[in-house]
Amino acid sequence: MPYSKVLSIALLTAHANSALAGPSGGGQAEGPSPADLENIRISYYLAWVWAAIIGTILGFRITLAAIRYVRKLACISASKQSYFALPDQRYSQLKRHVLHAALFRKRHHHEIRLSDALNIGTLPSRFQAMFLAGYLGINVAFCVISIDWYGERPEVLTDLRNRTGVLAVLNMLPLFLLAGRNNPLIYALDISFDTYNLIHRWIGRIVVLEALAHTLAWTVNKVETAGWNVVAKSMAKSQLIMTGTIGTFAFIMLLLHSPSVVRHAYYEVFLHVHVVLAATAVAAVWIHLKTLPQQGILSSVVALWLVERLTRMYKIVKRNFGRENTKAEVEAMPGDAIKITLKMARPWIFQPGQYVFLYMPSVGLWTSHPFSLAWSEEKQDLKGDKGLPMDRQDILRMQKTTMSLIVRRRTGFTDKMWRKAEMCPDGKFTTSALVEGPYGHQTLDSYGTVMLFAAGVGITHKIPHIRHLIQGHANGTAATRKVILVWIIRSPEHLEWIRPWMTTILGMEKRREILRILLFVTRPRNTKEIHSPSASVQMFPGKPDVDALVGREVENRVGAMCVSVCGTGSLSDDVRKAVNERCESSNVDFVENAFSW
């Protein structure tokens, strides 16, 4: 259900309850006061803001999808695709200066580090910063408009208290919705979970500030009219005030323990503490609103959280339990990498751009971590109980789907996996696993030219695209005529991560017609390691000149072009800059694949 509809239903419920409950100060039911009605109007204004945001982005997304579909149909049998190589001037300017632009010059996903251990995060993009600043400004405006600031001080503080309290509860709806992996807006608006995570963090900060303003307005008013003794007694004896104080304290703790430095250094601890504090805040606010109409809005918040968690559980049960449960084979690879091969109990149709959340109880108990899927293949066990051939239905039932991914060894969960595999005699172990997903999907087959940049294990996101585009070209179902892979690795031994998959790709029909691979080895042990197997697979020492590579391919592109990157923050920023400098003269899109927390 769209967020705007959820908010509207919640507001209608709260409005009806307000009319029945009477004024918030108690007494006989006289209906809502003028200030209460104004708060209801402000609530509807916020709902309309969200409806306008969702409607605008949805319209934009549908338009882009329609253009790409028409372009794909028109270019499947066309070799030159000259018409689609030309950009739309207004849209290209919007991409360069707003949609794809870094906040200032080029830095966006390049992490800001105080030291190797202290990571203070990344900067938002220009469009993200504009949205966040605009939403913050709207909330500030809604907090102060229509309040008579020249009236009696107690009345002003009371109006401010009620207004900020209402807005804090209202903003908890998008706060919880956007935090969920199964947020329907991810699919409806084609916006990544990474972006929603960013918005979730900033709406959380807005909720904390509004809750703090709500508490301070009550405290100042009570101190000025009755003194600190009455404040202390209210916090100790009044359920309304006590639970409000607990809720505000929980919100403040959520703010203080959520900076990037803490999240990156102690992510698993952060996650568990975050859930406990969030549950504490919701429970306290629920009791705090016991006699108030806004409890209906909080009911919607709780419902959203429950639906999201139940959806996760449904996906886990659906994908991992059958005649056999899902198993994971974990293998330590050269270069501090881990290859995980999942033998799925109930597989799905594998598509490029998918990722899953992986649970491995023997390593990380109940924690889950997101990983991109790199490869999928079918394996069959053609033997029955007596080793006799079976009919087609039996063969299909015994068909096993494996899904593989490459993971970089870091701290915590991935380090435990690597160490456990390293201690095994053959460098790998098999264990029970739970796979939650799949999430995400991305197709690039409407572009005549696709350029893929990957650094290290970022190759896991690009391998499925390469296989899909080559298959589409051979089958006549894709418009793609050129695929260029630029993979940056530290050592040639990292090629072992994907050797069997790349062997399959290099043997595919019509692969030579469209695929070119450029390998850059940044730390070769000697020059003999650097050799190019063929004209279509070339190897170079050192780091690539990203701007020159992008410029050359843009000049020789076929039709519309897409440049996609999955790797380090600095590589992503370099690719973004190179694409932005050319998007006004060429029809070239930029796609960044990243997951931050």
XYZ file of C-alpha atoms in Angstrom:
597
model
C 0.000 0.000 0.000
C 1.471 3.419 -0.920
C 2.775 5.427 2.015
C 0.462 8.404 1.290
C -2.590 6.096 1.561
C -1.316 4.625 4.836
C -0.808 8.128 6.212
C -4.265 9.247 5.056
C -5.953 6.277 6.756
C -3.988 6.932 9.932
C -4.941 10.603 9.874
C -8.632 9.842 9.329
C -8.556 7.473 12.292
C -6.790 10.037 14.458
C -9.247 12.744 13.349
C -12.229 10.603 14.261
C -10.721 9.760 17.635
C -9.970 13.436 18.229
C -13.584 14.362 17.681
C -14.686 11.685 20.186
C -11.997 12.377 22.756
C -12.536 16.092 23.081
C -9.807 18.553 24.126
C -6.483 17.101 25.167
C -6.677 18.731 28.561
C -9.514 16.462 29.696
C -12.936 17.458 30.919
C -16.185 17.084 28.986
C -16.146 16.144 25.308
C -16.456 19.508 23.570
C -14.765 18.480 20.308
C -11.332 19.495 19.105
C -10.078 22.993 19.865
C -8.985 25.417 17.097
C -5.360 24.472 17.836
C -6.241 20.764 17.497
C -7.943 21.418 14.162
C -4.881 23.321 12.963
C -2.654 20.383 13.914
C -4.960 18.099 11.927
C -4.668 20.412 8.923
C -0.886 20.465 9.228
C -0.942 16.659 9.363
C -2.867 16.537 6.109
C -0.433 19.017 4.566
C 2.425 16.634 5.394
C 0.468 13.750 3.859
C -0.022 15.779 0.669
C 3.681 16.557 0.581
C 4.449 12.841 0.586
C 1.727 12.168 -1.991
C 3.248 14.825 -4.271
C 6.769 13.389 -3.837
C 5.659 9.819 -4.533
C 3.427 10.840 -7.442
C 6.164 12.899 -9.098
C 8.821 10.198 -8.796
C 6.365 7.505 -9.913
C 5.447 9.504 -13.007
C 9.121 10.066 -13.777
C 9.902 6.383 -13.315
C 7.018 5.250 -15.570
C 8.123 7.700 -18.261
C 11.713 6.420 -18.171
C 10.536 2.804 -18.232
C 8.343 3.515 -21.268
C 11.206 5.251 -23.103
C 13.577 2.355 -22.411
C 10.998 -0.203 -23.527
C 10.337 1.615 -26.805
C 14.078 2.064 -27.343
C 14.698 -1.629 -26.772
C 12.011 -2.653 -29.285
C 13.283 -0.164 -31.856
C 16.935 -1.180 -31.498
C 16.804 -4.975 -31.200
C 17.288 -5.390 -34.939
C 19.106 -2.089 -35.573
C 22.890 -2.024 -35.853
C 23.635 1.728 -35.738
C 20.929 3.083 -33.378
C 21.976 6.625 -34.311
C 18.741 8.297 -33.217
C 19.084 7.130 -29.597
C 22.748 8.178 -29.405
C 21.668 11.831 -29.235
C 20.725 13.317 -25.835
C 17.702 15.361 -24.851
C 19.242 18.668 -23.841
C 16.973 19.525 -20.919
C 17.085 16.047 -19.427
C 20.851 15.793 -19.889
C 21.314 19.106 -18.057
C 19.094 17.810 -15.246
C 21.238 14.665 -15.016
C 24.520 16.569 -15.003
C 23.623 19.272 -12.518
C 21.084 17.541 -10.255
C 20.336 13.832 -10.613
C 23.867 12.468 -11.044
C 25.860 15.326 -9.556
C 28.011 15.065 -6.450
C 27.183 17.516 -3.688
C 30.107 19.802 -4.473
C 32.800 18.784 -6.978
C 33.101 15.025 -7.372
C 33.148 13.435 -3.912
C 30.094 11.360 -3.077
C 30.771 7.706 -2.211
C 34.453 8.153 -1.353
C 34.378 7.625 2.399
C 35.662 10.331 4.710
C 38.122 8.687 7.095
C 39.865 10.189 10.083
C 41.995 7.027 10.299
C 41.842 3.398 9.221
C 39.499 2.714 12.130
C 37.408 5.899 12.042
C 34.989 6.207 9.141
C 32.635 9.184 9.356
C 30.653 8.239 6.255
C 30.019 9.705 2.828
C 28.468 12.854 1.443
C 24.965 12.710 -0.079
C 24.560 13.456 -3.765
C 23.294 16.879 -4.803
C 19.773 15.583 -5.432
C 19.722 13.717 -2.126
C 20.945 16.822 -0.289
C 18.274 18.961 -1.967
C 15.551 16.514 -0.949
C 16.782 16.226 2.643
C 17.173 19.992 3.045
C 13.730 20.543 1.562
C 12.071 18.003 3.853
C 13.857 19.431 6.884
C 12.702 22.922 5.879
C 9.103 21.725 5.469
C 9.148 20.219 8.944
C 10.586 23.392 10.477
C 7.898 25.426 8.731
C 5.119 23.095 9.863
C 6.405 23.326 13.431
C 6.041 27.107 13.592
C 3.353 28.250 11.135
C -0.025 29.447 12.464
C 1.237 29.634 16.051
C 0.526 33.032 17.627
C 4.066 33.867 18.714
C 2.918 37.172 20.187
C 0.331 35.546 22.469
C 0.639 34.538 26.093
C 3.829 32.539 26.688
C 2.110 29.479 28.256
C -0.260 29.255 25.281
C 2.615 29.584 22.803
C 4.560 26.818 24.523
C 1.466 24.614 24.674
C 0.805 25.070 20.942
C 4.465 24.378 20.134
C 4.424 21.292 22.361
C 1.346 19.856 20.669
C 2.519 20.682 17.148
C 5.979 19.140 17.500
C 4.503 16.083 19.223
C 2.027 15.493 16.387
C 4.718 15.896 13.715
C 7.135 13.602 15.553
C 4.526 10.821 15.598
C 3.578 11.464 11.955
C 7.192 11.232 10.815
C 7.519 7.861 12.496
C 5.442 6.442 9.618
C 8.030 7.132 6.885
C 10.799 6.463 9.405
C 9.709 2.850 9.859
C 8.481 2.299 6.312
C 11.749 3.359 4.666
C 13.832 1.264 7.072
C 12.288 -1.973 5.833
C 13.876 -4.281 3.273
C 10.386 -4.996 1.919
C 9.426 -1.353 1.542
C 7.020 -1.354 -1.469
C 8.339 2.026 -2.593
C 11.652 0.357 -3.526
C 9.894 -1.437 -6.370
C 7.296 1.214 -7.180
C 9.770 4.100 -7.493
C 12.890 2.144 -8.546
C 14.957 3.764 -5.792
C 17.641 1.702 -4.109
C 17.460 0.493 -0.525
C 20.728 2.372 -0.003
C 18.999 5.691 -0.743
C 16.035 4.854 1.459
C 18.498 3.997 4.225
C 19.951 7.497 3.926
C 16.487 9.091 4.064
C 15.585 6.877 7.026
C 18.585 8.159 8.981
C 17.736 11.801 8.340
C 14.020 11.416 9.096
C 15.127 9.734 12.308
C 17.109 12.837 13.196
C 14.077 15.004 12.431
C 11.897 12.842 14.706
C 14.441 13.144 17.521
C 14.593 16.927 17.170
C 10.788 17.224 17.133
C 10.473 14.934 20.160
C 13.121 16.958 21.975
C 11.338 20.233 21.120
C 8.071 18.663 22.327
C 9.647 17.712 25.667
C 11.453 21.039 26.147
C 8.298 23.038 25.411
C 6.429 21.122 28.126
C 9.351 21.364 30.578
C 9.890 25.105 30.127
C 6.181 25.808 30.477
C 5.895 23.657 33.604
C 9.008 25.158 35.210
C 7.838 28.724 34.580
C 4.343 28.084 35.907
C 4.923 25.576 38.731
C 8.652 25.051 39.280
C 11.097 22.165 39.057
C 9.532 20.275 41.962
C 6.307 19.809 40.017
C 8.310 18.667 36.957
C 10.063 16.013 39.059
C 6.788 14.840 40.627
C 5.112 14.631 37.204
C 7.949 12.537 35.793
C 7.768 10.202 38.803
C 3.988 9.841 39.238
C 2.264 10.706 35.952
C 2.189 7.840 33.442
C 1.769 10.340 30.601
C 4.855 12.327 31.573
C 6.958 9.339 32.664
C 6.454 7.461 29.377
C 7.020 10.649 27.402
C 10.325 11.151 29.210
C 11.368 7.550 28.560
C 10.432 7.892 24.888
C 12.433 11.102 24.489
C 15.447 9.564 26.231
C 15.260 6.509 23.920
C 15.115 8.819 20.890
C 18.152 10.762 22.092
C 20.086 7.517 22.634
C 19.133 6.411 19.109
C 20.620 9.646 17.797
C 23.804 9.428 19.859
C 24.649 5.806 19.013
C 23.949 6.113 15.253
C 26.854 8.175 13.838
C 28.766 6.537 10.999
C 31.856 6.033 13.182
C 29.895 3.769 15.540
C 27.913 1.995 12.808
C 31.013 1.039 10.832
C 33.190 0.109 13.793
C 30.626 -1.970 15.703
C 27.864 -2.677 13.194
C 26.420 -5.848 14.712
C 26.376 -4.343 18.218
C 24.883 -1.150 16.795
C 22.123 -3.076 15.018
C 20.981 -4.965 18.122
C 21.098 -1.876 20.338
C 19.249 0.082 17.641
C 16.381 -2.408 17.553
C 16.071 -2.471 21.352
C 16.067 1.329 21.610
C 13.557 1.675 18.754
C 11.225 -0.848 20.415
C 11.595 1.002 23.724
C 10.760 4.322 22.078
C 7.680 2.940 20.316
C 6.395 1.219 23.474
C 6.896 4.356 25.578
C 5.227 6.613 23.013
C 2.353 4.124 22.668
C 1.606 4.354 26.403
C 2.224 8.113 26.303
C -0.508 8.467 23.664
C -2.958 6.218 25.513
C -5.611 8.939 25.887
C -4.679 10.870 22.745
C -5.930 10.469 19.154
C -2.396 10.189 17.723
C -2.220 6.627 19.033
C -4.046 5.654 15.819
C -1.076 6.907 13.822
C 1.324 4.937 15.998
C -0.849 1.867 15.404
C -0.053 2.219 11.707
C 3.655 2.437 12.578
C 3.467 -0.817 14.541
C 1.450 -2.434 11.735
C 4.081 -1.456 9.156
C 6.827 -2.946 11.290
C 4.906 -6.193 11.852
C 4.046 -6.600 8.152
C 7.675 -6.041 7.169
C 8.963 -8.597 9.689
C 6.320 -11.151 8.702
C 7.290 -10.668 5.049
C 10.905 -11.416 5.931
C 9.871 -14.573 7.758
C 7.685 -15.666 4.830
C 10.565 -15.255 2.380
C 12.919 -17.195 4.634
C 10.496 -20.096 5.069
C 9.524 -20.122 1.384
C 13.079 -20.250 0.038
C 14.904 -22.416 2.557
C 12.683 -25.285 3.627
C 11.587 -28.201 1.479
C 12.652 -31.797 1.018
C 16.110 -30.519 1.853
C 17.060 -27.304 3.573
C 19.359 -24.677 2.102
C 23.063 -25.358 2.533
C 26.059 -23.083 2.028
C 29.535 -24.140 0.960
C 32.030 -21.536 2.164
C 35.494 -21.495 0.578
C 38.441 -19.258 1.443
C 39.839 -17.693 -1.734
C 43.111 -15.879 -2.495
C 43.237 -12.193 -1.685
C 41.064 -12.275 1.453
C 37.931 -13.247 -0.427
C 35.251 -15.823 0.314
C 33.267 -17.809 -2.231
C 29.837 -18.894 -0.990
C 27.867 -21.442 -2.998
C 24.248 -21.742 -1.906
C 22.367 -24.967 -2.606
C 18.842 -23.623 -2.506
C 15.911 -25.629 -1.191
C 13.503 -23.587 -3.310
C 15.263 -21.425 -5.894
C 13.911 -18.558 -7.961
C 14.540 -17.217 -11.446
C 17.963 -15.597 -11.284
C 18.215 -12.058 -12.712
C 21.000 -9.448 -12.879
C 21.209 -6.993 -10.019
C 19.735 -9.279 -7.362
C 21.048 -9.459 -3.822
C 20.117 -11.458 -0.737
C 20.438 -11.259 3.013
C 22.347 -14.282 4.280
C 21.921 -15.892 7.697
C 24.493 -18.447 8.823
C 23.659 -19.496 12.401
C 26.884 -21.468 12.896
C 28.864 -18.292 12.214
C 26.707 -15.269 13.018
C 23.735 -16.659 15.004
C 20.626 -14.684 13.928
C 22.397 -11.787 12.183
C 22.003 -11.258 8.434
C 24.184 -9.494 5.890
C 23.491 -8.306 2.320
C 25.474 -9.784 -0.596
C 25.143 -9.487 -4.376
C 24.510 -12.685 -6.311
C 27.140 -13.401 -8.935
C 26.156 -16.664 -10.583
C 23.433 -19.291 -10.805
C 23.457 -22.691 -12.420
C 21.458 -25.899 -12.493
C 22.769 -29.274 -11.341
C 20.896 -32.549 -11.555
C 21.117 -35.767 -9.585
C 19.776 -38.325 -12.065
C 19.917 -41.306 -9.731
C 16.943 -42.653 -7.885
C 17.010 -44.723 -4.769
C 18.181 -47.763 -6.754
C 20.322 -45.934 -9.267
C 17.713 -46.369 -12.026
C 16.853 -43.678 -14.609
C 13.767 -41.667 -13.736
C 11.111 -39.953 -15.843
C 11.181 -36.237 -16.703
C 9.090 -35.158 -13.700
C 11.432 -36.940 -11.293
C 14.440 -35.337 -12.980
C 12.916 -31.881 -12.620
C 12.196 -32.536 -8.960
C 15.781 -33.587 -8.353
C 17.146 -30.576 -10.200
C 19.305 -28.489 -7.868
C 19.942 -24.787 -8.265
C 23.099 -23.288 -6.834
C 23.652 -19.586 -6.412
C 27.109 -18.191 -5.801
C 28.599 -14.989 -4.493
C 32.025 -13.585 -3.741
C 32.470 -11.733 -0.456
C 35.322 -9.573 0.708
C 36.766 -10.492 4.077
C 36.254 -7.677 6.553
C 35.662 -7.734 10.306
C 32.950 -9.560 12.209
C 30.774 -11.994 10.232
C 32.924 -12.256 7.096
C 36.127 -12.602 9.118
C 34.617 -15.487 11.105
C 33.583 -17.204 7.854
C 37.034 -16.834 6.328
C 38.842 -18.071 9.432
C 36.565 -21.089 9.777
C 37.102 -22.042 6.118
C 40.858 -21.439 6.365
C 41.144 -23.877 9.272
C 39.457 -26.677 7.319
C 41.783 -29.163 5.558
C 40.525 -28.342 2.046
C 39.914 -24.652 2.758
C 36.137 -24.867 2.821
C 33.208 -26.029 4.909
C 29.506 -26.701 4.456
C 26.867 -25.449 6.860
C 23.161 -24.704 7.107
C 22.123 -21.280 5.872
C 19.018 -19.168 5.437
C 18.644 -16.928 2.414
C 16.252 -13.990 2.553
C 15.385 -12.615 -0.836
C 15.823 -12.047 -3.619
C 15.839 -8.270 -3.538
C 16.543 -5.899 -6.401
C 16.641 -6.352 -10.139
C 18.305 -4.332 -12.869
C 18.282 -4.633 -16.643
C 20.526 -2.788 -19.092
C 19.420 -4.446 -22.322
C 17.824 -1.308 -23.813
C 21.274 0.315 -24.209
C 23.338 -0.141 -27.350
C 26.578 0.245 -25.371
C 27.141 -0.891 -21.803
C 30.357 -0.108 -19.935
C 30.866 -1.888 -16.624
C 33.439 -0.812 -14.026
C 34.254 -3.107 -11.100
C 36.889 -3.077 -8.375
C 37.703 -6.224 -6.411
C 34.601 -8.175 -5.361
C 32.463 -5.570 -7.134
C 32.773 -7.963 -10.077
C 29.980 -10.029 -8.491
C 27.473 -7.380 -9.548
C 28.757 -7.210 -13.145
C 29.105 -10.901 -14.059
C 25.309 -11.477 -14.231
C 24.897 -8.442 -16.498
C 27.577 -9.703 -18.884
C 26.012 -13.143 -19.183
C 22.504 -11.690 -19.595
C 23.550 -9.177 -22.272
C 25.503 -11.758 -24.308
C 22.539 -14.143 -24.154
C 20.189 -11.347 -25.178
C 22.407 -10.398 -28.104
C 22.631 -14.015 -29.289
C 18.883 -14.567 -28.902
C 17.865 -11.245 -30.434
C 16.179 -10.030 -27.223
C 18.566 -7.178 -26.306
C 19.524 -3.943 -28.036
C 23.111 -4.184 -26.751
C 25.901 -4.236 -29.352
C 28.936 -3.443 -27.174
C 29.834 -4.549 -23.644
C 33.066 -3.326 -22.071
C 34.156 -4.676 -18.697
C 36.846 -2.788 -16.770
C 37.913 -4.826 -13.734
C 40.501 -3.485 -11.290
C 42.249 -6.037 -9.068
C 45.341 -6.007 -6.883
C 46.831 -9.300 -8.014
C 46.330 -11.769 -10.888
C 45.449 -14.424 -8.306
C 42.127 -12.621 -7.844
C 41.144 -13.959 -11.264
C 40.586 -17.295 -9.521
C 37.476 -15.865 -7.876
C 35.488 -16.035 -11.113
C 37.591 -18.294 -13.374
C 34.929 -21.006 -13.958
C 32.229 -18.420 -14.600
C 34.413 -16.396 -16.951
C 35.333 -19.573 -18.838
C 31.623 -20.174 -19.414
C 31.089 -16.572 -20.555
C 34.043 -16.651 -22.961
C 32.559 -19.772 -24.547
C 29.119 -18.272 -25.120
C 27.679 -17.840 -28.588
C 28.483 -14.462 -30.241
C 30.552 -13.387 -27.251
C 33.367 -12.130 -29.475
C 30.974 -9.793 -31.292
C 30.165 -7.617 -28.299
C 32.373 -8.304 -25.237
C 35.724 -6.692 -24.485
C 37.476 -7.120 -21.134
C 40.111 -4.768 -19.717
C 41.920 -6.026 -16.607
C 44.006 -3.638 -14.517
C 46.356 -5.158 -11.928
C 47.405 -2.488 -9.431
C 50.036 -4.515 -7.515
C 51.620 -7.117 -9.806
C 54.538 -9.034 -8.319
C 56.412 -8.870 -11.629
C 55.808 -7.894 -15.248
C 55.560 -11.526 -16.373
C 52.192 -11.740 -14.631
C 50.791 -9.126 -17.008
C 49.898 -10.695 -20.333
C 46.871 -10.323 -22.604
C 45.342 -13.651 -23.686
C 43.646 -12.128 -26.765
C 42.561 -8.891 -28.398
C 39.219 -9.044 -26.575
C 40.763 -9.800 -23.160
C 43.590 -7.415 -22.285
C 45.593 -6.962 -19.094
C 47.437 -3.835 -17.951
C 49.566 -2.902 -14.921
C 48.542 -0.047 -12.629
C 45.307 1.869 -12.213
C 43.142 2.837 -15.198
C 42.674 6.358 -16.529
C 38.912 6.350 -15.990
C 38.280 9.617 -17.825
C 40.187 8.467 -20.912
C 38.469 5.070 -20.985
C 35.001 6.564 -20.684
C 35.819 9.249 -23.265
C 37.006 6.692 -25.821
C 33.924 4.507 -25.442
C 31.553 7.469 -25.587
C 33.089 8.542 -28.887
C 32.697 5.032 -30.339
C 29.350 4.175 -28.749
C 26.460 2.473 -30.456
C 23.122 4.056 -29.568
C 22.336 5.031 -25.993
C 25.075 4.216 -23.501
C 25.057 3.166 -19.854
C 28.096 3.316 -17.577
C 27.694 1.244 -14.414
C 30.120 1.004 -11.505
C 30.451 -1.207 -8.436
C 33.616 -0.780 -6.404
C 35.424 1.589 -4.122
C 34.015 5.019 -3.380
C 36.876 6.759 -5.166
C 36.327 4.690 -8.322
C 32.595 5.451 -8.265
C 33.284 9.174 -7.942
C 35.804 9.109 -10.813
C 33.342 7.308 -13.086
C 30.524 9.674 -12.108
C 32.663 12.691 -12.956
C 33.716 11.253 -16.328
C 30.117 10.480 -17.285
C 28.758 13.828 -16.094
C 31.246 15.733 -18.225
C 29.897 13.993 -21.345
C 26.191 13.498 -20.694
C 25.190 16.834 -22.292
C 26.842 15.951 -25.610
C 25.990 12.205 -25.600
C 23.082 10.075 -24.475
C 24.871 8.347 -21.614
C 23.414 7.288 -18.264
C 25.236 6.616 -15.017
C 24.304 3.752 -12.677
C 25.998 3.325 -9.311
C 25.672 0.124 -7.330
C 26.530 0.590 -3.680
C 25.326 -0.514 -0.274
C 26.082 1.640 2.748
C 24.871 1.472 6.326
